[in-house]
PDB file of C-alpha atoms in Angstrom:
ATOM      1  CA  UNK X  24       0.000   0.000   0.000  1.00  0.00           C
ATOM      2  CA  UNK X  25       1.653   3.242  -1.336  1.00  0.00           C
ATOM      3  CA  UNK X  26       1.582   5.822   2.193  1.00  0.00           C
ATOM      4  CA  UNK X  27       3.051   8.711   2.937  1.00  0.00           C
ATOM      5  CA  UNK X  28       3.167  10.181   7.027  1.00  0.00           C
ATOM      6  CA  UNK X  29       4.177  13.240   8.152  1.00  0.00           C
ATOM      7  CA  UNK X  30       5.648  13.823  11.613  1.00  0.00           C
ATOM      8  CA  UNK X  31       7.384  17.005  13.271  1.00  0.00           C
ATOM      9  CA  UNK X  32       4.854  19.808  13.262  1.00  0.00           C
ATOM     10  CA  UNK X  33       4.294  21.586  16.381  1.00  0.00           C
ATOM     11  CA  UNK X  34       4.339  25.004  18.027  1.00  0.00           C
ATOM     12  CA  UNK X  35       6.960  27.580  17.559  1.00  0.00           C
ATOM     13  CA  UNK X  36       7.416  31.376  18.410  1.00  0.00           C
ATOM     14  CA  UNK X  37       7.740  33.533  14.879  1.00  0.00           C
ATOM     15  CA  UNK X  38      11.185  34.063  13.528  1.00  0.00           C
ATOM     16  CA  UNK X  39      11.809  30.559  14.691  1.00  0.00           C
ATOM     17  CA  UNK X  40      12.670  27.075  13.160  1.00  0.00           C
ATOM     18  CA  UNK X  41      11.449  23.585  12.622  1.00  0.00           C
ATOM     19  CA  UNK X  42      11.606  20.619  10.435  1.00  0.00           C
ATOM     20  CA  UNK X  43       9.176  18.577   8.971  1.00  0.00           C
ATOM     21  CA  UNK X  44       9.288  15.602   7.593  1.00  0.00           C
ATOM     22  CA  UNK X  45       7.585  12.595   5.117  1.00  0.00           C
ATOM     23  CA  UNK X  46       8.062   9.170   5.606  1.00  0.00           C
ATOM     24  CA  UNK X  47       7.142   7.198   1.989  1.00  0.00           C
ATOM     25  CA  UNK X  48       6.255   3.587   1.693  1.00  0.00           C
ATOM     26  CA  UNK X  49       4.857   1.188  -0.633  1.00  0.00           C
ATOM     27  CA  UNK X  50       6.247   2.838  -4.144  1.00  0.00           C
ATOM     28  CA  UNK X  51       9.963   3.618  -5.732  1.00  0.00           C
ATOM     29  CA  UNK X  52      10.227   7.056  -3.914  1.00  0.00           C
ATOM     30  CA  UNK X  53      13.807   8.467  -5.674  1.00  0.00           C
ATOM     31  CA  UNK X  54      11.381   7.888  -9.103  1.00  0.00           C
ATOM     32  CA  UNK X  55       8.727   9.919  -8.149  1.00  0.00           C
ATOM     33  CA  UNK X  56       8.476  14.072  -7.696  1.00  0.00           C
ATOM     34  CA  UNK X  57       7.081  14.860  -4.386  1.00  0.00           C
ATOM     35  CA  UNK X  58       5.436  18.597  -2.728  1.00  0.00           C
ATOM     36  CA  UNK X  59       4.827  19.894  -0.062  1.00  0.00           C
ATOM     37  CA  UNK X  60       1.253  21.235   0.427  1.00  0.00           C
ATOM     38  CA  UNK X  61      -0.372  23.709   3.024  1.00  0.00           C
ATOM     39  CA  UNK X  62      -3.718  24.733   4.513  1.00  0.00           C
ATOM     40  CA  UNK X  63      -4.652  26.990   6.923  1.00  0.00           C
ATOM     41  CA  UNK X  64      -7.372  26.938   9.205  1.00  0.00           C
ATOM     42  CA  UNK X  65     -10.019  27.313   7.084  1.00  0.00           C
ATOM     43  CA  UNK X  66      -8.280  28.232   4.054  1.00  0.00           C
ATOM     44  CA  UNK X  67      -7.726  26.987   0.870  1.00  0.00           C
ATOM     45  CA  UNK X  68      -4.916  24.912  -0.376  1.00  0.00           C
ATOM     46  CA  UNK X  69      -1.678  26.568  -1.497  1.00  0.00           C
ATOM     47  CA  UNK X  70       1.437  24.753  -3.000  1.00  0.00           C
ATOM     48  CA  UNK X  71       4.976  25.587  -1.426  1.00  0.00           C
ATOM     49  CA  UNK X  72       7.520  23.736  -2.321  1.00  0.00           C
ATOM     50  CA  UNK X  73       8.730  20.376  -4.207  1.00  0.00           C
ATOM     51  CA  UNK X  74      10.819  18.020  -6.519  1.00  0.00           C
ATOM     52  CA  UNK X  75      10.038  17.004 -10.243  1.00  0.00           C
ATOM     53  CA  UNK X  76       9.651  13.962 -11.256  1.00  0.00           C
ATOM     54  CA  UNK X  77      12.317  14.579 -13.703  1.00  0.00           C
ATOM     55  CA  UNK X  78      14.467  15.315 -10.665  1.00  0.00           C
ATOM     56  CA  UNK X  79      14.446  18.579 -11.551  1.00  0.00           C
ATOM     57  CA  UNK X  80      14.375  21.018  -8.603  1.00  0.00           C
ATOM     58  CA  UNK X  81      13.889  21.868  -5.920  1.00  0.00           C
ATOM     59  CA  UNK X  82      10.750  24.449  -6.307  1.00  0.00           C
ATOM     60  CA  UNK X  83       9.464  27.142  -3.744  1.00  0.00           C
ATOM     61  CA  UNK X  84       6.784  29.075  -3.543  1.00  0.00           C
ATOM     62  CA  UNK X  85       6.921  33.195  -3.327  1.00  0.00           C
ATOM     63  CA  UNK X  86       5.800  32.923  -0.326  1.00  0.00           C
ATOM     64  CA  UNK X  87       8.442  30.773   1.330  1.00  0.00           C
ATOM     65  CA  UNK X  88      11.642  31.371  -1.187  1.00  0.00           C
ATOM     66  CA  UNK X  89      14.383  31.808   1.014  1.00  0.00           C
ATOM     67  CA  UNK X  90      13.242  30.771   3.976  1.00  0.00           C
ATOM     68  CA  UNK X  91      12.200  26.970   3.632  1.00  0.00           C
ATOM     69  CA  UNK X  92      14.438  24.461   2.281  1.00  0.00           C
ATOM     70  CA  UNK X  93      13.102  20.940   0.935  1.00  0.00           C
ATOM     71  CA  UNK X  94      15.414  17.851   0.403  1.00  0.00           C
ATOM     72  CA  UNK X  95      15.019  14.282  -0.232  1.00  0.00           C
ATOM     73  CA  UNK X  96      16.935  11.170   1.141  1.00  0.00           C
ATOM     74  CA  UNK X  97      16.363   8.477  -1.261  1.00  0.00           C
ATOM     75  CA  UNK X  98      18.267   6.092   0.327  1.00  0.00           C
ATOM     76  CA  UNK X  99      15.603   6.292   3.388  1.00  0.00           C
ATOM     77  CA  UNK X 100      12.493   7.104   1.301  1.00  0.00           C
ATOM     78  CA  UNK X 101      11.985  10.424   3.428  1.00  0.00           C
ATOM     79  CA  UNK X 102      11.214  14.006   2.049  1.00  0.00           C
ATOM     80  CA  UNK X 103      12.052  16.989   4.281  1.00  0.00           C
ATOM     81  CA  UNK X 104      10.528  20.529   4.732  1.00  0.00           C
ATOM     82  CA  UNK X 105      13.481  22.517   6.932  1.00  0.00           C
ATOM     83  CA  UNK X 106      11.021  25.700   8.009  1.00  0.00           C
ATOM     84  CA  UNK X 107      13.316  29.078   9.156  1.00  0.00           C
ATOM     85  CA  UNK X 108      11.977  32.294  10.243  1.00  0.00           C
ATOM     86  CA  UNK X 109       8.613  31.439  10.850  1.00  0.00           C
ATOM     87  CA  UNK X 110       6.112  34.192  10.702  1.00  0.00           C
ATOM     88  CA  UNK X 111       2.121  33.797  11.822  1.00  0.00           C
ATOM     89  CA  UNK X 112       0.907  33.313   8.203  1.00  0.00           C
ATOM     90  CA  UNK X 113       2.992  30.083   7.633  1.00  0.00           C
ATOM     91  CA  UNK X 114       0.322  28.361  10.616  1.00  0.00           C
ATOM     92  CA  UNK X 115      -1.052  25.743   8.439  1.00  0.00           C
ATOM     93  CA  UNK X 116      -1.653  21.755   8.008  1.00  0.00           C
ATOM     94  CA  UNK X 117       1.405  20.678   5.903  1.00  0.00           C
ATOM     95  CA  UNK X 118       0.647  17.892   3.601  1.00  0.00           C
ATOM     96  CA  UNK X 119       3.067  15.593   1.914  1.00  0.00           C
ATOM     97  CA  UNK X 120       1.722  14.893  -1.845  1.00  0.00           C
ATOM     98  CA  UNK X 121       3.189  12.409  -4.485  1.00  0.00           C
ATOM     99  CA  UNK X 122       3.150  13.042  -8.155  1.00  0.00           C
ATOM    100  CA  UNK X 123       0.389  10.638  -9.923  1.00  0.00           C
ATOM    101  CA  UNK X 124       3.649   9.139 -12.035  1.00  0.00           C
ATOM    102  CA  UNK X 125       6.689   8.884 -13.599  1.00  0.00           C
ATOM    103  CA  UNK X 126       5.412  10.479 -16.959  1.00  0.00           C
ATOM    104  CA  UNK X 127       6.105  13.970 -17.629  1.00  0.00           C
ATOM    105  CA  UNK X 128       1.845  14.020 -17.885  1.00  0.00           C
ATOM    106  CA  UNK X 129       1.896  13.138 -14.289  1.00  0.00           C
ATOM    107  CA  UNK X 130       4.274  15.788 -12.801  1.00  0.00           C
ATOM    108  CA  UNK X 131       2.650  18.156 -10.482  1.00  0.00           C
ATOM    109  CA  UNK X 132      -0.987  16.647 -10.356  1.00  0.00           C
ATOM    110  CA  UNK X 133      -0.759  14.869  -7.115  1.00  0.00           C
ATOM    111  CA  UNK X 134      -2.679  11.341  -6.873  1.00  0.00           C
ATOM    112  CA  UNK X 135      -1.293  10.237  -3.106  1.00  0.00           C
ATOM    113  CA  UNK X 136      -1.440  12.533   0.056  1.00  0.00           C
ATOM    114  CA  UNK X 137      -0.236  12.302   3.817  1.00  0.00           C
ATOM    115  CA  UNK X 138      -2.588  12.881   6.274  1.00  0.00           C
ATOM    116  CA  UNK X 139      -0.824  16.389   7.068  1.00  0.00           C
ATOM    117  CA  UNK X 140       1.167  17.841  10.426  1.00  0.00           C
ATOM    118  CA  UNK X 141       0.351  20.922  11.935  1.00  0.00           C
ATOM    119  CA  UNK X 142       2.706  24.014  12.342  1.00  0.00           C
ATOM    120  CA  UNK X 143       1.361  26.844  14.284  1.00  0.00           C
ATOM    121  CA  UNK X 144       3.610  29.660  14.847  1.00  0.00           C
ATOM    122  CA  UNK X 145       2.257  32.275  17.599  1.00  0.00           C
ATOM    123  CA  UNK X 146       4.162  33.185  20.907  1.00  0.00           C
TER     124      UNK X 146
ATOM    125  CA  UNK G  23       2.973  32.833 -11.822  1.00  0.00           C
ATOM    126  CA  UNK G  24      -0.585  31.581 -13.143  1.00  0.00           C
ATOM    127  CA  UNK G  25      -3.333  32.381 -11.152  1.00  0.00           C
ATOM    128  CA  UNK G  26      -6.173  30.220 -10.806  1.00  0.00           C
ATOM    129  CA  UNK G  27      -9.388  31.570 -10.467  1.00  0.00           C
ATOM    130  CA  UNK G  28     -12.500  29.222 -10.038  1.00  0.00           C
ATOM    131  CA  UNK G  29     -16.428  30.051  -9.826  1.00  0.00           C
ATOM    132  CA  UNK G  30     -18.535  30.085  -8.104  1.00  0.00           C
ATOM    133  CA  UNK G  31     -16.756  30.384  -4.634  1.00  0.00           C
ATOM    134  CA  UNK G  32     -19.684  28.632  -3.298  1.00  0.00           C
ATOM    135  CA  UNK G  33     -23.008  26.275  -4.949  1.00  0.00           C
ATOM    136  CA  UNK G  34     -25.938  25.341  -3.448  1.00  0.00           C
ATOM    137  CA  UNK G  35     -27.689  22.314  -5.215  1.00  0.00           C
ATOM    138  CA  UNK G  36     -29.271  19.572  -4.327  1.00  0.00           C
ATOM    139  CA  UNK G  37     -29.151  15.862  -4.793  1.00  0.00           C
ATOM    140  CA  UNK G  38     -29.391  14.909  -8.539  1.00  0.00           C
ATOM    141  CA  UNK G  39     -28.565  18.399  -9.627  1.00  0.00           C
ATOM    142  CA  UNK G  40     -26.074  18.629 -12.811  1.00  0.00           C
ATOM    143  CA  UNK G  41     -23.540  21.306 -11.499  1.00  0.00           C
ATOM    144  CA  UNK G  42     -20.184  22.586 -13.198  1.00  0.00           C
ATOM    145  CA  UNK G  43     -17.285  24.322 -11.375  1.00  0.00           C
ATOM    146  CA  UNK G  44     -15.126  26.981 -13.788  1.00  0.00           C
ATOM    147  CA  UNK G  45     -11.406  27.728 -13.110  1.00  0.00           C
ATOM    148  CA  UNK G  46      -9.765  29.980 -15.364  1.00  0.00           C
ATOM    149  CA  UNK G  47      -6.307  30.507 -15.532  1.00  0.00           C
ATOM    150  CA  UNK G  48      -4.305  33.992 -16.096  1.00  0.00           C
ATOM    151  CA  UNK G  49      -2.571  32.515 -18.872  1.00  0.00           C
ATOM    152  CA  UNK G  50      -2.644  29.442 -21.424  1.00  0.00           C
ATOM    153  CA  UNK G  51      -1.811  25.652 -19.663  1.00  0.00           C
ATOM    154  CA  UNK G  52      -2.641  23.588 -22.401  1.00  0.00           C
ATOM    155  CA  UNK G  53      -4.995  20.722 -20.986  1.00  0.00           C
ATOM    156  CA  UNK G  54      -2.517  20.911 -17.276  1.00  0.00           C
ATOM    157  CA  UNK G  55      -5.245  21.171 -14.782  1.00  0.00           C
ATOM    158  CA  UNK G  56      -6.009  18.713 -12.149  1.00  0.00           C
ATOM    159  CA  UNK G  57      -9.033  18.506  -9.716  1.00  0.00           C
ATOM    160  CA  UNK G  58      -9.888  17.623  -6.481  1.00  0.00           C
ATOM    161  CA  UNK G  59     -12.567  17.117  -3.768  1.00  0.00           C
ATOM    162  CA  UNK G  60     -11.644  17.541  -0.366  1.00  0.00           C
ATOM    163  CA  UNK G  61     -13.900  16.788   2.543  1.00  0.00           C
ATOM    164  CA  UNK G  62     -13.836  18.501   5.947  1.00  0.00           C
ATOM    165  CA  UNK G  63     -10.867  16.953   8.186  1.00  0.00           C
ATOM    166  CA  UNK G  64      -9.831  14.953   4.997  1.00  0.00           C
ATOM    167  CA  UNK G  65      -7.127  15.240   3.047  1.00  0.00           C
ATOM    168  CA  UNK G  66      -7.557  16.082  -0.960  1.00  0.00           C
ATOM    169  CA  UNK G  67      -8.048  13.239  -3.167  1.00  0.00           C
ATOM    170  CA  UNK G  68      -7.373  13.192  -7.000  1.00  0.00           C
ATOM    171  CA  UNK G  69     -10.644  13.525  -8.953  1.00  0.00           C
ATOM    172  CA  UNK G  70      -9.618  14.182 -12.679  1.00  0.00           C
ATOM    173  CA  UNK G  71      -6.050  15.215 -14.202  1.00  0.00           C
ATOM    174  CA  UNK G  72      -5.047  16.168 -17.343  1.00  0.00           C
ATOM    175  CA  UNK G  73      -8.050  18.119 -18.099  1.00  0.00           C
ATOM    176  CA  UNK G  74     -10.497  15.446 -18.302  1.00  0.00           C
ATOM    177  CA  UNK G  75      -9.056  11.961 -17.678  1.00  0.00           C
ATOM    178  CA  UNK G  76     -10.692  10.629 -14.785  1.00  0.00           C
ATOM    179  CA  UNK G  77      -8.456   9.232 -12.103  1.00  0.00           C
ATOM    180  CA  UNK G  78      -8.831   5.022 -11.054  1.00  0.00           C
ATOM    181  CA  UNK G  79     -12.060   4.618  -8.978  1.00  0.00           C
ATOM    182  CA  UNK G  80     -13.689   8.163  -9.670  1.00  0.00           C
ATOM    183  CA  UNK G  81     -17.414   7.592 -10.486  1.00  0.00           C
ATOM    184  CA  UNK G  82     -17.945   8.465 -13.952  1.00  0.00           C
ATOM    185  CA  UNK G  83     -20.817  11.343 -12.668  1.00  0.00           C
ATOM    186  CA  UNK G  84     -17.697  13.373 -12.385  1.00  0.00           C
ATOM    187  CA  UNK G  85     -16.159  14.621 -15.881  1.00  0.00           C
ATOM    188  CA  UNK G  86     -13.517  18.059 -16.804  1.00  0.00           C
ATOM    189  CA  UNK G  87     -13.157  19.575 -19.861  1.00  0.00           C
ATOM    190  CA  UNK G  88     -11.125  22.799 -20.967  1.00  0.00           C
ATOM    191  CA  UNK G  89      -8.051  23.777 -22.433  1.00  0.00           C
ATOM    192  CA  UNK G  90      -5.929  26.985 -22.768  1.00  0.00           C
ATOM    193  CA  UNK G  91      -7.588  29.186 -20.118  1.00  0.00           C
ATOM    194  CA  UNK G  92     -10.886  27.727 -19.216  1.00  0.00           C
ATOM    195  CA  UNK G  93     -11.634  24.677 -17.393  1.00  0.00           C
ATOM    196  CA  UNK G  94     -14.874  23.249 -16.034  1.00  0.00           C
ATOM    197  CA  UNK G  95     -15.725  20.026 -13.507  1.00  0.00           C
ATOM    198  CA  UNK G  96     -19.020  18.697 -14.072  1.00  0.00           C
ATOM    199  CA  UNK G  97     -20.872  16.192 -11.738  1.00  0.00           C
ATOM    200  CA  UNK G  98     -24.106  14.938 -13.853  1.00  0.00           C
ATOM    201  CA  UNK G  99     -26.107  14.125 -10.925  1.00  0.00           C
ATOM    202  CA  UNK G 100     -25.338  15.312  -7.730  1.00  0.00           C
ATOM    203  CA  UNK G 101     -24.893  12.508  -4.783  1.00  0.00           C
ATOM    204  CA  UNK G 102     -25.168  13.033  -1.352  1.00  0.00           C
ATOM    205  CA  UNK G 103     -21.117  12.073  -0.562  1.00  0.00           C
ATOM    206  CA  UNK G 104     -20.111  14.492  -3.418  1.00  0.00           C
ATOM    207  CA  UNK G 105     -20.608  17.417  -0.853  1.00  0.00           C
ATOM    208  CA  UNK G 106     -17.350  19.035  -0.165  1.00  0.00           C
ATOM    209  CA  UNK G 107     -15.161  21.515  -1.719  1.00  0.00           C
ATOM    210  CA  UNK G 108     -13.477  21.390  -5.219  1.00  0.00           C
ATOM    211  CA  UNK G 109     -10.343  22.706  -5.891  1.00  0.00           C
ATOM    212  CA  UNK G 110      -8.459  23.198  -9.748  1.00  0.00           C
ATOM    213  CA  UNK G 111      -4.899  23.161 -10.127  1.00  0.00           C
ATOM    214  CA  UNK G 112      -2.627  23.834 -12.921  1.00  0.00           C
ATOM    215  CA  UNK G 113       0.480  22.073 -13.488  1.00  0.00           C
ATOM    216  CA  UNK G 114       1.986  23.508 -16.428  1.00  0.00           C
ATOM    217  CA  UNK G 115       4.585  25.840 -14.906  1.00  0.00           C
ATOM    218  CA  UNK G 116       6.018  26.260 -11.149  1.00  0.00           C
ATOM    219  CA  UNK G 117       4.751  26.753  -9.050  1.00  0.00           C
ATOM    220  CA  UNK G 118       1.943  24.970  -9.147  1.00  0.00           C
ATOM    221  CA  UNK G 119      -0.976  27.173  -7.796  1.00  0.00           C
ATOM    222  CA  UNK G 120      -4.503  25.734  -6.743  1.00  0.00           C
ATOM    223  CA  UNK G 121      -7.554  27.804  -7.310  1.00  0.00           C
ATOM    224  CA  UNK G 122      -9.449  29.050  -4.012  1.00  0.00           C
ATOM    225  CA  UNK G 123     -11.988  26.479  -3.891  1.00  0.00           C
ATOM    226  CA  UNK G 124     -15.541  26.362  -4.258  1.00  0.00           C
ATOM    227  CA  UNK G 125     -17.721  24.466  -1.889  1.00  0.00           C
ATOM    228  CA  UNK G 126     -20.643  22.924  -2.689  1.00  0.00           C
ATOM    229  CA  UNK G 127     -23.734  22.195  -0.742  1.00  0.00           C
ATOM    230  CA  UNK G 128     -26.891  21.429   0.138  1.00  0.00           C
TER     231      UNK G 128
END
């Protein structure tokens, strides 16, 4: 079964720093292009950062450019999300998303998701 | 970047309606738009990329058509688990930007 789980969200005072991660299973991970997806509370979905599947990359967001970093460790089927100088706006579920496939038609529509970690940044 | 911009932000309908969702994007993606439906407390889940090719397991109530700019999701007749929100996304250049979202319901 192809999964994907996110773990180290959590709460963090703005200008701070954390790192998020995505455990894959059950597919050949270094093949695939992988994002990072957010939501806030309430909100609607916005893309922030991610691999291609032609391993291409990485990709950011306006939002986040220079201050999030995303890397992947094939070797241990784990994508990262390494989050500095927070701000209130980047409170959000992140979600770990899988391109559909290996085809260049598959790249960026995402078939696979996590089940998300929260970050909330507030003091 | 390519904004996505769907209507109506939100639809009231009923069950067996025929509704249809438009997303139009700032500039032309070719047939690069994916959809999905996402539930409250669930995570997204794929409905139709490509356009209009409907992903594995998707009833066939649910279609997408569109090229270029303008891109619309269709369900023929509204079921009672199909109320949620709908998002479009394009994947033609990064980054890849969602539209806002339209919720439907009852």
């Amino acid at each position: 079964e192809v999964q994907l789980l996110e773990s180290g969200g959590g709460l963090v005072q703005p200008g701070g720093s954390l790192r998020i991660s995505c455990a894959a299973s059950g597919f050949p991970f270094s093949n695939y292009g992988m994002s990072w997806v957010r939501q806030a509370p309430g909100k609607g979905l916005e893309w922030v950062s991610g691999f291609s599947g032609g391993r291409g990359g990485p990709y950011y967001a306006e939002s986040v450019k220079g201050r999030f970093t995303i890397s992947r460790d094939n070797s241990k089927n784990t994508l990262h999300l390494q989050m500095n100088s927070l701000r209130a706006a980047d409170t959000a579920m992140y979600f770990c998303a899988k391109d559909r496939g290996e085809a260049v038609a598959d790249w960026g529509s995402f078939d696979i998701w996590g089940q998300g970690t929260m970050v909330t940044v507030s003091s | 970047d390519i904004q996505m911009t769907q209507s109506p932000s939100t639809l009231s309908a009923s069950v067996g309606d025929r509704i249809s969702i438009t997303c139009r994007a700032s500039q032309s993606i070719s047939t690069w738009v994916a959809w999905y439906q996402q539930k409250p407390g669930k995570v997204p889940k794929l409905l139709i990329y490509q356009a209009s090719t409907l992903e594995n397991g998707v009833p066939s109530r649910f279609s997408g058509s569109g090229s270029g700019t303008d891109f619309t999701l269709t369900i023929s007749s509204l079921q009672p688990d199909d109320f949620a929100t709908f998002y479009c996304q394009q994947h033609s250049s990064y980054p890849w930007t969602f539209g806002q979202g339209t919720k439907v319901e009852i």
